[in-house]
Amino acid sequence: MDAPLLKERERATFNVTELIHLLNGSEEETKRRKELESWLYNNPVFRQDDRYQISREEVYERGLQKTRELVNLCRRKNIKFDSLDFARLNISTLEELPFFLHVIMFIPTIRGQGTEEQKRKWLPLAEDLKILGTYAQTELGHGTFLRGLETKATYDVSSREFIVNSPTITSMKWWPGGLGKTCNYAVIAAQLYTKGKCYGIHMFIVQLRSLEDHKPLPGVTIGDIGNKYGFHTVDNGFLRLDNVRIPYENMLMRYAKACDYIPPVNPKINYGTMTSIRVDLVKDASVILAAASTIAIRYSAVRHQTEIRPGEEPPVLDYITQQFKLFPQIATAIAFHFAGDYMHRIYDKVQSEIFDGHLSAITELHGISAGLKAFTTDTSIAGVEICRRACGGHGYSNASGFQRFYENWLGSATYEGENTVMYLQAARYLFKCYDNPKEAPETMSYLRYPQNKMEWNVKSADDVSNYATLITAFEQRALSKISSTAKKLKNLTHYGMNRNDAWNAASVDILHSIKAHCHYFIVKNYMQSLNHLKMSSPLRQVMTAVALLYANYGIDEHAGDFLESGFMNGKQINLVRAKILQLLKEIRVNAVAIVDSFDFDDRFLRSALGAYDGNVYNRLFKWAKLSPLNKTEVHSSYKYLRRILQSKL
Ligand SMILES: CCCCCCCCC/C=C/C(=O)SCCNC(=O)CCNC(=O)[C@H](O)C(C)(C)COP(=O)(O)OP(=O)(O)OC[C@H]1O[C@@H](n2cnc3c(N)ncnc32)[C@H](O)[C@@H]1OP(=O)(O)O
Ligand SMILES: Cc1cc2nc3c(=O)[nH]c(=O)nc-3n(C[C@H](O)[C@H](O)[C@H](O)COP(=O)(O)OP(=O)(O)OC[C@H]3O[C@@H](n4cnc5c(N)ncnc54)[C@H](O)[C@@H]3O)c2cc1C
């Protein structure tokens, strides 16, 4: 092992294993996760060393090979697709496999929106992979505005069938994962028409390809939409349906009935699958940022460059600017880890209420999950890029491992709800609660108390080491934004603008308000989670420093908001900045040990810069030699080079 990493690990002031178990939930959870990973990583099919030297078709084919291996493993070990074990296996592959949508959206939609009879019919087929489905909702012309989707499902009373049709080119389904070449079924979101009337979006099970030879069925035009930023293993596809007939029973009718139409108690229950993925994405944001931080911190501890004092070339991690870039990323990854735990707890609670027929909490769940999905994905996407840039030239190499995270994770700002739209949806709920504070849920209870122009009682750097004062700071910042925006909305409508136009006119302020609210929620949840957790005092000291860094860094990053709220003054902002420098120094000794606690296997990171042993340069050289251009000493294209060299200018 590279000496610098050895020394870094020896200096740690806490027990890494204790933090590994804390982040996993328990020692048993850690053991189980590592056992599952070993089953994957010891299988050569999951190799990735030549990932960037093969074609898109080979990448897709590899994806199917991995799918086959993963499915065989699940069958051998009796791991169900809706189990925590499967979720762990999925994240460990960190590759969106072609059948990914089958598991995370097709099956859950049937489970969530099918009648008992429909579940009995379709779930065994889907869980046993007798059919492979995707979630086909987005169209060429619409992804966000679901009420604007054009695909039609017209009920033919005489034959008790639905005629599913793509009436225009913009109504073609476009983007669904696995749609292009993999899936033979889909849940299709379509406008239900019966007896000449439109009843809005409902979900329909449609067979797309033959189960015999996988050829598209009559009336089905289908294919891959072409190369993208990432998700190369996934055949995101297009689909045009030309009056395809499906049985009446293929409309998912847990909440609505087609014949003599009975509407769902809450039509948004049809949006439930999207909510479940948004909830998952909050924890995924933590994993992605923790992985990127691991690479950047380990590399920064090994990379020696230039001088602080003449004659001494230190590890770049000793530069305060490098710490200022990277330590907040570690803190954010841990903050989002606890936010993800919160989201899953809330989701499970609301799901059990929904299965008991109570749909009232779905609006609150949507309001919270939409906001946190947008906030955590936006922040973590930016954080991965900060980690990459902090690794200089080698961060730009595919050998760094960053591209694999970055190219797939970039999509998270768009899929499962474009982030601006999600922020605005969350804001819609936030301002409703602001207008009716008594109905505000626990996460928004601070809205019940009007903002009192309190002064932040901070006189020294030590005062910004107090969770309560920091939580109050974020609360007051959010309240200040929300109350001034509410005033603006009120004025706009007071002077004659209708509510929708006023909402659009104030939407930039609304965006700032919801972001401030999400930030407040993350800080509060982070600190309260730490307070509830049992841990040794050396570990608590480290976790406290990291949490304080997250909050103080957030104040520094948005100093204008805190000053504008009148809650803080310039002197106090300087105290916050002094505190940040003190925390960077305190965290420095444990930086490598903290990322070791994220406990990523080298075969997950696949990074020459972030490997556990820190042996960066030999790994980089070994990786470079794999380049196809190095198969021969003189490349076959030399004939062109020779002409250039011999040509007369
Ligand atoms: C490791 C990496 C892994 C990575 C794993 C990656 C997987 C990638 C796979 C990607 C899959 C996809 O992208 S699948 C496709 C994802 N597509 C989307 O997310 C579409 C986004 N658009 C929408 O959700 C909707 O159009 C939305 C913007 C909410 C507007 O809907 P409507 O127009 O019907 O509603 P509005 O008129 O605005 O009224 C809003 C009201 O509806 C309620 N409402 C809206 N949505 C709701 C919901 N989901 N649940 C409950 N209630 C909801 C609001 O609370 C409001 O309630 P009141 O205030 O009380 O009225
Ligand atoms: C990798 C990937 C995988 C995907 N997988 C699937 C899948 O499996 N199944 C599926 O059905 N879909 C899938 N999608 C599609 C995805 O869900 C949509 O792209 C997404 O919902 C955004 O919709 P859109 O593309 O129409 O963007 P648009 O909504 O057209 O966004 C364009 C711009 O308009 C802005 N905008 C739109 N509406 C508003 C508004 N009301 N207020 C303010 N600004 C607004 C947006 O903020 C954005 O800046 C996938 C997409 C990607 C990238």
Coordinates of C-alpha atoms in Angstrom, one line a residue, residues 36 60 63 85 161 178 212 252-253 261 277 291 296 316 351 361 375 439 456 458 506-507 519 619 635:
L36 CA -23.8 -9.7 -1.8
Y60 CA -25.6 -3.2 -24.5
G63 CA -25.6 -5.3 -20.1
D85 CA -30.9 -7.4 -1.1
E161 CA -61.2 -3.9 -25.7
G178 CA -35.4 -1.0 -22.1
E212 CA -41.7 -16.5 -29.5
L252 CA -54.8 -1.2 -14.3
M253 CA -58.0 -0.7 -12.2
Y261 CA -66.2 5.0 -15.5
I277 CA -38.2 6.4 -7.6
A291 CA -18.1 7.4 -4.2
A296 CA -10.9 12.5 -4.8
V316 CA -2.5 18.3 -2.4
Q351 CA -47.5 3.2 1.4
A361 CA -50.9 11.6 2.7
F375 CA -32.2 19.3 -4.2
E439 CA -52.4 21.9 8.5
W456 CA -28.8 35.5 15.7
V458 CA -23.7 34.5 17.8
A506 CA -43.0 35.0 -9.0
S507 CA -41.5 31.6 -9.9
H519 CA -31.7 23.1 2.7
R619 CA -2.7 1.6 -12.2
H635 CA -0.8 2.4 -35.6

